[in-house]
Coordinates of N, CA, C and O in Angstrom, one line a residue:
M1 N 37.1 8.5 46.0 CA 36.4 7.8 45.4 C 37.4 7.1 44.0 O 37.8 7.9 43.4
R2 N 37.5 5.7 44.1 CA 38.1 5.3 42.9 C 37.3 4.8 41.8 O 36.0 4.4 41.9
G3 N 37.6 5.2 40.6 CA 36.8 4.8 39.3 C 37.1 3.1 39.2 O 38.1 3.0 39.4
V4 N 36.0 2.7 38.3 CA 36.0 1.3 38.0 C 36.7 1.3 36.3 O 36.2 1.9 35.9
Q5 N 37.6 0.4 36.6 CA 38.4 0.1 35.2 C 37.3 -0.8 34.5 O 36.7 -1.8 35.1
P6 N 37.4 -0.8 33.0 CA 36.6 -1.8 32.4 C 36.8 -3.1 32.7 O 35.9 -4.0 32.8
A7 N 38.4 -3.7 32.7 CA 38.3 -4.9 33.1 C 37.8 -5.4 34.3 O 37.6 -6.7 34.6
E8 N 37.8 -4.7 35.2 CA 37.5 -5.0 36.7 C 35.8 -5.2 36.7 O 35.5 -5.9 37.6
E9 N 35.2 -4.5 35.8 CA 33.7 -4.7 35.7 C 33.4 -6.2 35.5 O 32.6 -6.7 36.0
F10 N 34.2 -6.9 34.8 CA 33.8 -8.2 34.3 C 34.8 -9.2 35.0 O 34.7 -10.5 34.7
A11 N 35.9 -8.9 36.1 CA 36.4 -9.7 36.5 C 35.9 -10.8 37.1 O 34.7 -10.5 37.9
L12 N 36.4 -12.0 36.9 CA 35.7 -13.2 37.9 C 36.7 -13.7 38.8 O 37.9 -13.4 38.9
E13 N 36.2 -14.3 39.9 CA 36.8 -14.6 40.9 C 37.8 -15.9 40.5 O 37.6 -16.7 39.5
R14 N 38.9 -15.8 40.8 CA 40.1 -16.9 40.4 C 39.7 -18.1 40.8 O 38.9 -18.5 41.9
P15 N 40.0 -19.4 40.1 CA 39.7 -20.6 40.4 C 40.4 -21.3 41.9 O 41.2 -20.7 42.1
I16 N 39.5 -22.0 42.5 CA 40.1 -22.6 43.3 C 41.3 -23.5 43.2 O 41.0 -24.2 42.0
A17 N 42.0 -23.9 44.0 CA 43.2 -24.6 43.6 C 42.6 -26.2 43.4 O 41.8 -26.6 43.8
G18 N 43.2 -26.3 41.9 CA 42.9 -27.8 41.7 C 41.6 -27.8 40.5 O 41.6 -28.6 39.8
E19 N 41.1 -26.5 40.3 CA 40.2 -26.5 39.3 C 40.5 -26.1 37.9 O 40.0 -26.4 37.1
G20 N 41.7 -25.3 37.8 CA 42.0 -24.8 36.5 C 43.5 -25.2 36.4 O 44.1 -25.2 37.2
Q21 N 43.8 -25.1 35.0 CA 45.3 -25.2 34.6 C 45.6 -23.9 34.1 O 46.0 -23.9 32.8
G22 N 45.7 -22.8 34.8 CA 46.1 -21.6 34.2 C 45.0 -20.6 33.8 O 45.1 -19.5 34.2
A23 N 43.9 -21.4 33.3 CA 42.6 -20.5 32.9 C 41.6 -21.0 33.6 O 41.5 -22.1 34.0
S24 N 40.8 -19.9 34.0 CA 39.8 -20.0 34.9 C 38.7 -21.2 34.0 O 38.7 -21.1 33.0
W25 N 37.7 -21.9 35.0 CA 36.9 -22.7 34.4 C 35.8 -22.0 33.5 O 35.7 -22.6 32.5
F26 N 35.5 -20.6 34.0 CA 34.7 -20.0 33.2 C 35.3 -19.7 31.6 O 34.5 -19.7 30.9
D27 N 36.6 -19.4 31.7 CA 37.2 -19.2 30.3 C 37.1 -20.4 29.6 O 37.0 -20.1 28.3
A28 N 37.2 -21.4 30.3 CA 37.3 -22.9 29.2 C 35.7 -22.8 28.7 O 35.7 -23.3 27.7
L29 N 34.6 -22.6 29.8 CA 33.3 -22.5 29.1 C 33.2 -21.8 27.9 O 32.7 -22.1 27.2
F30 N 33.6 -20.8 28.2 CA 33.6 -19.5 27.2 C 34.1 -20.0 25.9 O 33.6 -20.0 24.8
Q31 N 35.4 -20.5 25.9 CA 36.2 -21.1 24.8 C 35.6 -22.0 24.0 O 35.2 -22.2 23.0
E32 N 35.2 -22.9 25.0 CA 34.3 -24.1 24.4 C 32.8 -23.7 23.6 O 32.5 -24.5 22.7
H33 N 32.3 -23.0 24.4 CA 30.7 -23.0 24.0 C 30.7 -21.5 23.1 O 29.1 -21.5 22.3
Y34 N 31.4 -20.5 23.0 CA 31.0 -19.4 22.4 C 30.5 -19.5 20.9 O 29.5 -19.1 20.5
P35 N 31.6 -20.2 20.3 CA 31.3 -20.5 18.6 C 30.2 -21.1 18.3 O 29.3 -20.8 17.6
R36 N 29.9 -22.1 19.3 CA 28.5 -23.0 18.9 C 27.0 -22.1 19.2 O 26.4 -22.3 18.7
L37 N 27.5 -21.5 20.6 CA 26.5 -20.4 21.1 C 25.8 -19.6 19.7 O 24.6 -19.2 19.4
T38 N 27.2 -18.8 19.2 CA 26.8 -17.8 18.2 C 26.1 -18.4 17.1 O 25.2 -17.7 16.5
S39 N 26.6 -19.6 16.5 CA 25.9 -20.3 15.4 C 24.5 -20.7 15.8 O 23.6 -20.3 14.9
M40 N 24.1 -21.3 17.0 CA 22.9 -21.6 17.4 C 22.1 -20.2 17.2 O 20.9 -20.2 16.6
L41 N 22.4 -19.2 17.8 CA 21.7 -18.1 17.7 C 21.6 -17.2 16.4 O 20.9 -16.7 16.2
A42 N 22.7 -17.4 15.4 CA 22.5 -16.9 14.2 C 21.5 -17.7 13.3 O 20.9 -17.1 12.6
R43 N 21.4 -19.0 13.6 CA 20.2 -19.5 13.0 C 19.2 -19.2 13.4 O 18.0 -19.2 12.8
L44 N 18.9 -18.9 14.7 CA 17.6 -18.5 15.5 C 17.3 -17.1 14.9 O 16.0 -16.8 14.7
T45 N 18.3 -16.1 15.0 CA 17.9 -14.7 14.9 C 18.1 -14.4 13.3 O 17.2 -13.5 12.8
G46 N 18.9 -15.1 12.7 CA 19.1 -14.6 11.1 C 20.0 -13.6 10.9 O 20.2 -13.1 9.9
D47 N 20.8 -13.2 12.0 CA 21.9 -12.1 12.0 C 23.1 -12.3 12.9 O 22.9 -12.6 14.0
R48 N 23.9 -12.8 12.2 CA 25.4 -13.1 12.9 C 25.6 -12.0 13.9 O 26.2 -12.5 14.9
C49 N 25.8 -10.8 13.5 CA 26.1 -9.6 14.4 C 25.4 -9.8 15.8 O 25.8 -9.7 16.8
Q50 N 23.9 -9.8 15.5 CA 23.2 -9.9 16.8 C 23.4 -11.0 17.5 O 23.5 -10.9 18.8
S51 N 23.7 -12.0 17.0 CA 24.0 -13.3 17.6 C 25.2 -13.4 18.6 O 25.4 -13.8 19.5
E52 N 26.3 -12.9 17.7 CA 27.3 -12.6 18.7 C 27.2 -11.4 19.9 O 27.6 -11.9 21.1
E53 N 26.4 -10.6 19.7 CA 26.1 -9.7 20.8 C 25.3 -10.4 21.9 O 25.4 -10.0 23.0
I54 N 24.4 -11.1 21.4 CA 23.5 -11.9 22.5 C 24.6 -12.9 23.3 O 24.2 -13.1 24.4
A55 N 25.1 -13.6 22.5 CA 26.1 -14.6 23.3 C 27.0 -14.0 24.0 O 27.3 -14.3 25.1
A56 N 27.5 -12.7 23.9 CA 28.5 -12.0 24.7 C 27.7 -11.5 26.0 O 28.2 -11.6 27.1
D57 N 26.4 -11.2 25.6 CA 25.7 -10.9 26.7 C 25.4 -11.7 27.7 O 25.2 -11.6 29.0
V58 N 25.1 -13.0 27.2 CA 24.7 -14.5 27.9 C 26.0 -14.4 28.7 O 25.8 -14.6 30.1
F59 N 27.1 -14.6 28.2 CA 28.3 -15.0 29.0 C 28.6 -14.0 30.0 O 29.1 -14.1 31.1
C60 N 28.5 -12.8 29.8 CA 28.5 -11.5 30.6 C 27.7 -11.7 31.9 O 28.0 -11.5 33.1
K61 N 26.2 -11.9 31.7 CA 25.5 -12.2 32.6 C 25.7 -13.3 33.6 O 25.7 -13.4 34.7
L62 N 26.3 -14.6 32.9 CA 26.6 -15.5 33.5 C 27.8 -15.4 34.4 O 28.2 -16.0 35.3
S63 N 28.9 -14.5 34.0 CA 30.2 -14.4 34.8 C 29.9 -13.7 35.8 O 30.4 -13.6 37.0
R64 N 28.5 -12.9 36.2 CA 28.2 -11.9 37.2 C 27.6 -13.1 38.3 O 27.7 -12.9 39.6
H65 N 27.2 -14.4 37.9 CA 26.9 -15.6 38.8 C 27.7 -16.8 38.9 O 27.3 -17.6 39.2
A66 N 28.9 -16.4 38.5 CA 30.2 -17.6 38.5 C 30.0 -18.4 39.6 O 30.1 -19.6 39.4
P67 N 30.0 -18.1 40.8 CA 30.2 -18.8 41.9 C 29.1 -19.8 41.9 O 29.0 -20.9 42.4
L68 N 28.1 -19.3 41.5 CA 26.7 -20.0 41.5 C 26.6 -21.3 40.6 O 26.0 -22.4 40.6
L69 N 27.4 -21.0 39.5 CA 27.4 -22.1 38.3 C 28.6 -23.1 38.5 O 28.2 -24.1 38.0
R70 N 29.4 -22.9 39.3 CA 30.4 -24.0 39.4 C 30.0 -25.1 40.1 O 29.5 -25.1 41.0
G71 N 30.4 -26.1 39.5 CA 30.0 -27.3 39.8 C 28.6 -28.2 39.5 O 28.3 -29.2 39.8
R72 N 28.0 -27.3 38.7 CA 26.5 -27.9 38.1 C 26.9 -28.8 36.9 O 27.6 -28.8 36.1
S73 N 26.4 -29.9 37.1 CA 26.2 -31.1 36.2 C 25.6 -30.6 34.9 O 26.1 -30.9 33.9
E74 N 24.7 -30.0 35.1 CA 23.9 -29.6 33.5 C 24.4 -28.3 33.2 O 23.7 -27.6 32.4
L75 N 25.5 -27.9 33.3 CA 25.9 -26.5 33.0 C 25.5 -26.1 31.7 O 25.1 -25.1 31.1
T76 N 26.2 -27.0 30.7 CA 26.1 -26.8 29.1 C 24.8 -26.6 29.0 O 24.3 -25.6 28.2
A77 N 23.7 -27.5 29.3 CA 22.4 -27.3 28.9 C 21.9 -25.9 29.5 O 21.0 -25.5 28.8
W78 N 22.0 -25.5 30.6 CA 21.7 -24.4 31.2 C 22.1 -23.2 30.4 O 21.5 -22.3 30.0
V79 N 23.7 -23.2 29.9 CA 24.0 -22.1 29.4 C 23.2 -21.7 27.9 O 22.9 -20.8 27.4
Y80 N 22.9 -23.1 27.5 CA 22.3 -22.9 26.0 C 20.9 -22.6 26.2 O 20.0 -21.9 25.5
R81 N 20.2 -22.9 27.4 CA 18.8 -22.6 27.5 C 18.7 -21.1 27.6 O 18.0 -20.5 27.4
V82 N 19.7 -20.3 28.6 CA 19.8 -19.1 28.7 C 19.9 -18.3 27.3 O 19.3 -17.3 27.2
A83 N 20.7 -18.8 26.7 CA 21.1 -18.1 25.3 C 19.8 -18.3 24.5 O 19.7 -17.4 23.7
T84 N 19.3 -19.4 24.5 CA 18.1 -19.7 23.9 C 16.8 -18.5 23.9 O 16.4 -17.9 23.3
N85 N 16.9 -18.6 25.4 CA 15.7 -17.5 25.8 C 16.1 -16.2 25.6 O 15.4 -15.3 25.2
A86 N 17.4 -15.9 25.5 CA 17.9 -14.5 25.2 C 17.6 -14.4 23.6 O 17.3 -13.1 23.3
G87 N 17.8 -15.3 22.9 CA 17.6 -15.2 21.5 C 16.1 -15.1 21.1 O 15.6 -14.1 20.3
L88 N 15.5 -15.8 21.8 CA 13.8 -15.5 21.7 C 13.4 -14.1 22.0 O 12.7 -13.6 21.4
D89 N 14.1 -13.5 23.1 CA 13.6 -12.2 23.7 C 14.1 -11.4 22.6 O 13.4 -10.2 22.4
A90 N 15.3 -11.4 22.0 CA 15.7 -10.5 20.7 C 14.5 -10.5 20.0 O 14.5 -9.6 19.3
L91 N 14.4 -12.0 19.3 CA 13.5 -11.8 18.3 C 12.1 -10.9 18.6 O 11.4 -10.5 17.6
R92 N 11.5 -11.2 19.7 CA 10.2 -10.7 20.1 C 10.5 -9.0 20.0 O 9.6 -8.4 19.6
S93 N 11.6 -8.7 20.6 CA 11.9 -7.2 20.6 C 11.8 -6.8 19.1 O 11.6 -5.6 18.9
N94 N 12.7 -7.5 18.1 CA 12.7 -7.0 16.9 C 11.4 -7.1 16.2 O 11.4 -6.1 15.5
T95 N 10.6 -8.0 16.6 CA 9.3 -8.1 16.1 C 8.5 -6.7 16.6 O 7.7 -6.0 15.6
R96 N 8.5 -6.6 17.8 CA 7.9 -5.2 18.2 C 8.4 -3.9 17.8 O 7.5 -3.0 17.4
R97 N 9.7 -3.9 17.5 CA 10.3 -2.8 16.9 C 10.0 -2.5 15.8 O 9.5 -1.4 15.2
R98 N 10.0 -3.5 14.8 CA 9.6 -3.6 13.4 C 8.2 -3.1 13.2 O 7.7 -2.3 12.3
R99 N 7.1 -3.7 14.2 CA 5.7 -3.2 13.9 C 5.7 -1.6 14.2 O 4.8 -1.0 13.8
R100 N 6.4 -1.5 15.4 CA 6.1 0.2 15.8 C 6.7 0.9 14.6 O 6.1 1.9 14.3
E101 N 8.0 0.7 14.0 CA 8.3 1.5 12.8 C 7.5 1.5 11.8 O 7.3 2.4 11.1
Q102 N 6.9 0.2 11.6 CA 6.1 0.3 10.2 C 4.7 1.1 10.4 O 4.2 1.7 9.7
E103 N 4.0 1.0 11.8 CA 3.0 1.8 12.2 C 3.4 3.5 12.1 O 2.5 4.2 11.6
A104 N 4.6 3.5 12.6 CA 5.0 4.9 12.5 C 5.3 5.5 11.0 O 5.0 6.6 10.5
G105 N 5.8 4.5 10.3 CA 5.9 5.1 8.7 C 4.6 5.1 8.1 O 4.5 6.0 7.5
I106 N 3.6 4.2 8.3 CA 2.2 4.3 7.7 C 1.5 5.9 8.4 O 1.0 6.4 7.5
E107 N 2.0 6.0 9.7 CA 1.2 7.3 10.2 C 1.9 8.4 9.5 O 1.2 9.3 9.4
A108 N 3.3 8.3 9.2 CA 3.7 9.6 8.4 C 3.3 9.3 7.3 O 3.4 10.8 6.5
L109 N 3.1 8.2 6.4 CA 2.5 8.7 5.2 C 1.1 9.1 5.2 O 1.0 9.8 4.2
R110 N 0.4 8.5 6.0 CA -1.1 9.3 6.3 C -1.1 10.8 6.5 O -2.2 11.5 5.9
T111 N -0.4 11.1 7.3 CA -0.3 12.5 7.6 C 0.5 13.3 6.7 O 0.5 14.5 6.8
A112 N 1.3 12.9 6.2 CA 2.2 13.5 5.2 C 1.4 14.1 4.1 O 0.6 13.4 3.4
S113 N 2.0 15.3 3.6 CA 1.1 16.0 2.4 C 1.5 15.3 1.0 O 2.9 15.3 0.8
P114 N 0.7 15.3 0.0 CA 1.2 14.7 -1.2 C 1.8 15.6 -1.9 O 1.5 17.0 -1.5
G115 N 2.5 15.5 -2.9 CA 3.1 16.2 -3.5 C 4.6 17.0 -3.1 O 5.0 16.5 -1.9
G116 N 4.9 17.9 -3.8 CA 6.3 18.2 -3.5 C 6.2 19.9 -2.9 O 5.6 20.2 -2.3
A117 N 7.2 20.6 -3.5 CA 7.5 21.9 -3.0 C 6.1 22.8 -3.5 O 5.8 23.8 -2.6
L118 N 5.7 22.5 -4.7 CA 4.6 23.5 -5.2 C 3.3 23.2 -4.5 O 2.9 24.3 -4.0
D119 N 2.9 22.2 -4.0 CA 1.9 21.8 -3.1 C 2.2 22.5 -1.9 O 1.1 23.1 -1.1
G120 N 3.2 22.2 -1.2 CA 3.6 22.9 -0.1 C 3.3 24.8 -0.4 O 2.7 25.2 0.8
M121 N 4.0 25.1 -1.3 CA 3.5 26.6 -1.2 C 2.4 27.0 -1.7 O 1.8 28.0 -0.8
L122 N 1.6 26.2 -2.2 CA 0.0 26.4 -2.3 C -0.5 26.4 -0.9 O -1.7 27.1 -0.8
R123 N -0.4 25.4 -0.3 CA -0.9 25.2 0.9 C -0.8 26.4 2.0 O -1.5 27.0 2.7
E124 N 0.6 26.9 2.2 CA 1.0 28.1 2.7 C 0.5 29.3 2.4 O 0.0 30.1 3.1
E125 N 0.2 29.5 1.0 CA -0.6 30.7 0.4 C -1.9 30.4 0.8 O -2.7 31.7 1.4
R126 N -2.8 29.4 0.8 CA -4.1 29.4 1.3 C -4.2 29.7 2.7 O -5.1 30.3 3.3
C127 N -3.4 29.2 3.6 CA -3.5 29.4 5.1 C -3.2 31.0 5.4 O -4.0 31.5 6.1
A128 N -2.2 31.6 4.6 CA -2.1 32.9 4.7 C -3.5 33.6 4.2 O -3.9 34.9 4.9
R129 N -4.1 33.2 3.3 CA -5.4 33.7 2.9 C -6.4 33.8 4.1 O -7.2 34.6 4.1
V130 N -6.5 32.5 4.5 CA -7.5 32.1 5.6 C -7.3 33.3 6.7 O -8.1 33.6 7.2
R131 N -6.0 33.0 7.1 CA -5.7 34.0 8.2 C -6.1 35.5 7.9 O -6.4 36.4 9.0
M132 N -5.8 36.1 6.8 CA -5.9 37.4 6.4 C -7.6 37.6 6.7 O -8.1 38.5 6.8
V133 N -8.3 36.7 6.2 CA -9.8 36.8 6.1 C -10.3 36.9 7.4 O -11.1 37.4 8.1
L134 N -9.7 35.8 8.3 CA -10.1 35.6 9.6 C -9.9 37.1 10.4 O -10.6 37.3 11.3
G135 N -8.9 37.6 10.2 CA -8.4 39.1 10.8 C -9.0 39.9 10.7 O -9.4 41.0 11.4
S136 N -10.0 39.8 9.3 CA -11.0 41.1 8.9 C -12.2 40.8 9.5 O -13.2 41.7 9.4
L137 N -12.5 39.5 10.2 CA -13.8 39.4 10.8 C -13.8 39.7 12.1 O -12.7 40.3 12.6
K138 N -15.1 40.1 12.6 CA -15.3 40.4 14.0 C -14.7 39.3 14.9 O -14.5 38.1 14.8
P139 N -13.8 39.9 16.0 CA -13.1 38.8 16.8 C -14.0 37.5 17.1 O -13.5 36.3 17.3
R140 N -15.4 37.9 17.8 CA -16.1 36.7 18.1 C -16.5 35.7 17.0 O -16.2 34.7 17.2
D141 N -16.7 36.3 15.9 CA -16.8 35.3 14.7 C -15.6 34.5 14.4 O -15.6 33.3 14.1
A142 N -14.4 35.1 14.4 CA -13.3 34.5 14.1 C -12.9 33.3 15.2 O -12.5 32.3 14.8
Q143 N -13.1 33.7 16.4 CA -12.9 32.9 17.5 C -13.9 31.5 17.2 O -13.5 30.5 17.7
L144 N -15.0 31.8 17.0 CA -16.0 30.8 17.0 C -15.6 29.9 15.7 O -15.5 28.8 16.1
L145 N -15.2 30.3 14.6 CA -14.8 29.4 13.4 C -13.5 28.7 13.8 O -13.4 27.7 13.6
L146 N -12.5 29.3 14.6 CA -11.4 28.5 14.9 C -11.8 27.5 15.8 O -11.2 26.5 15.8
L147 N -12.5 27.5 17.0 CA -12.8 26.7 18.1 C -13.4 25.6 17.3 O -13.1 24.3 17.7
R148 N -14.6 25.8 16.5 CA -15.2 24.6 15.8 C -14.4 23.9 14.9 O -14.1 22.7 14.7
S149 N -13.4 24.8 14.1 CA -12.3 24.0 13.1 C -11.5 23.2 13.8 O -11.0 22.2 13.4
S150 N -11.4 23.5 15.1 CA -10.5 22.6 16.3 C -11.1 21.3 16.3 O -10.4 20.6 17.3
G151 N -12.2 21.3 16.1 CA -13.0 20.0 16.6 C -13.9 20.0 17.6 O -14.5 18.9 18.5
L152 N -14.3 21.3 18.4 CA -15.1 21.2 19.4 C -16.4 21.2 19.4 O -17.0 21.5 18.1
A153 N -17.0 20.4 20.1 CA -18.6 20.2 20.0 C -19.3 21.5 20.3 O -18.7 22.6 20.9
Y154 N -20.5 21.8 19.9 CA -21.1 23.1 20.0 C -21.2 23.5 21.5 O -21.0 24.7 22.0
R155 N -21.5 22.4 22.3 CA -21.5 22.5 23.7 C -20.4 23.2 24.3 O -20.1 24.1 25.2
E156 N -19.0 22.6 23.9 CA -17.7 23.1 24.2 C -17.3 24.3 23.9 O -16.7 25.2 24.5
V157 N -18.0 24.9 22.6 CA -17.7 26.1 22.0 C -18.6 27.1 22.7 O -17.8 27.9 23.1
A158 N -19.7 26.7 23.2 CA -20.6 27.7 24.1 C -20.0 27.7 25.3 O -19.9 29.1 25.8
E159 N -19.4 27.0 25.9 CA -18.8 26.8 27.3 C -17.4 28.1 27.0 O -16.9 28.9 27.9
A160 N -16.7 27.7 26.2 CA -15.5 28.5 26.0 C -15.8 30.0 25.6 O -14.9 30.9 26.2
M161 N -16.8 30.4 25.0 CA -17.2 31.8 24.5 C -18.2 32.5 25.4 O -18.2 33.4 25.3
G162 N -18.6 31.3 26.2 CA -19.5 32.0 27.2 C -20.9 32.5 26.6 O -21.4 33.7 27.0
I163 N -21.3 31.8 25.9 CA -22.5 31.9 25.2 C -23.5 30.9 25.3 O -23.1 29.9 25.5
P164 N -24.8 31.0 25.1 CA -25.8 29.9 25.4 C -25.7 28.8 24.2 O -25.3 29.1 23.0
P165 N -25.7 27.5 24.6 CA -25.5 26.5 23.7 C -26.5 26.4 22.6 O -26.1 26.3 21.5
G166 N -27.5 26.9 22.8 CA -28.6 27.0 21.5 C -28.3 27.9 20.6 O -28.8 27.8 19.4
S167 N -27.6 28.9 20.8 CA -27.3 30.1 20.0 C -25.9 29.8 19.0 O -25.4 30.3 18.1
V168 N -25.3 28.7 19.4 CA -23.8 28.4 18.6 C -24.1 27.8 17.4 O -23.4 28.6 16.4
G169 N -25.0 27.3 16.9 CA -25.3 27.0 15.5 C -25.6 28.3 14.6 O -25.2 28.2 13.4
T170 N -26.5 29.1 15.3 CA -26.8 30.2 14.5 C -25.5 31.1 14.1 O -25.5 31.6 13.2
L171 N -24.9 31.4 15.3 CA -23.9 32.3 15.2 C -22.5 31.6 14.5 O -22.1 32.4 13.6
L172 N -22.5 30.4 14.3 CA -21.6 29.6 13.5 C -22.1 29.7 12.1 O -21.1 30.2 11.2
A173 N -23.4 29.8 11.8 CA -23.7 29.9 10.2 C -23.5 31.3 9.8 O -23.0 31.5 8.7
R174 N -23.7 32.2 10.7 CA -23.4 33.5 10.3 C -22.1 33.9 10.0 O -21.5 34.7 9.2
A175 N -21.2 33.4 11.0 CA -19.8 33.5 10.9 C -19.2 33.0 9.6 O -18.4 33.6 8.6
E176 N -19.9 31.7 9.4 CA -19.3 31.0 8.1 C -19.8 31.6 6.8 O -18.9 31.8 5.7
A177 N -20.8 32.4 6.7 CA -21.4 32.9 5.7 C -20.6 34.2 5.5 O -20.3 34.8 4.1
E178 N -20.0 35.0 6.5 CA -19.5 36.2 6.4 C -17.9 35.9 5.9 O -17.5 36.7 5.2
F179 N -17.5 34.7 6.5 CA -16.1 34.4 6.0 C -16.2 34.1 4.7 O -15.4 34.7 4.0
E180 N -17.0 33.5 4.2 CA -17.2 32.9 2.5 C -17.3 34.2 1.7 O -16.6 34.5 0.8
R181 N -18.1 35.2 2.2 CA -18.3 36.4 1.6 C -17.1 37.1 1.6 O -16.9 37.6 0.2
K182 N -16.3 37.3 2.6 CA -15.1 38.2 2.4 C -13.9 37.6 1.9 O -13.6 38.2 1.2
F183 N -14.1 36.2 1.7 CA -13.0 35.6 1.0 C -13.0 35.5 -0.4 O -12.4 35.7 -1.1
R184 N -14.4 35.4 -0.8 CA -14.8 35.5 -2.3 C -14.4 36.9 -2.8 O -14.0 36.9 -3.8
A185 N -14.7 37.7 -1.9 CA -14.6 39.2 -2.5 C -13.1 39.4 -2.6 O -12.8 40.2 -3.7
R186 N -12.3 39.0 -1.5 CA -10.9 39.3 -1.6 C -10.2 38.7 -2.7 O -9.3 38.9 -3.5
Y187 N -10.6 37.2 -2.9 CA -9.7 36.4 -3.7 C -10.6 35.5 -4.8 O -9.9 34.8 -5.3
G188 N -11.5 35.8 -5.1 CA -12.3 35.2 -6.1 C -13.3 34.0 -5.7 O -13.8 33.8 -4.5
D189 N -13.8 33.5 -6.5 CA -15.0 32.3 -6.3 C -14.2 30.8 -5.8 O -14.9 30.2 -5.1
S190 N -12.6 30.7 -6.0 CA -12.3 29.4 -5.5 C -12.1 29.4 -3.9 O -11.5 30.3 -3.2
L191 N -12.6 28.5 -3.1 CA -12.6 28.6 -1.6 C -11.7 27.5 -1.4 O -11.2 26.7 -1.1

C-alpha cells in the first residue's frame, strides 16, 4: 500500500488545453479572491487568524469539486457565498463554545469550595471525624445514614436495606440521634 503525500491530497486536475497560461484556473481563482475573502471573513468573525483558516478551508473544499466549478458564470458570487456561510457557521460554533465554557465555569465556581488550603484541611478533618463516628455505629445505622445522605427517598432506602418502608423514619431518627450523641461525646458540642 502506498502512502499519500500531503501535496497529493489537494492536487488538482491539470487545466484543459487553452484554459490556463502555466497556472491552473483554480490557482488564479485562489490568487485573486483569497485576500478579499480573508478580509471579508475577518470583518465577519473579528479574528484575522480564524478568517485565514476559514478561507483556506473554503478553497480546500472547493478544490475537491474543481471539475464541477469550471465554467460557472457566477463562480465568484458562489465562492463568496460559500465563504460567508462558513464564516457564519464559525460564528455560531464560537458562540456555542463560549456558552458551554461559560456554563462550565459557572458550574465549577458553584461546586468549588470557597476558601483556600485551610478550608480544605478543615473539611478533610470533619470528613475524617464523620467516618470515625460512622465506623463506631451499628452497621445498619451507618448504612441507613449513608443511604439517606446520598439523597435516596425513604422508599428507596427501605428497598435497599430490606426493611418495611414505614419503619425507615423511626430507624433513621434513632440512627441520627445515636450519631449525634457519639459525635458530641468524642469531639465536643460543634457538629
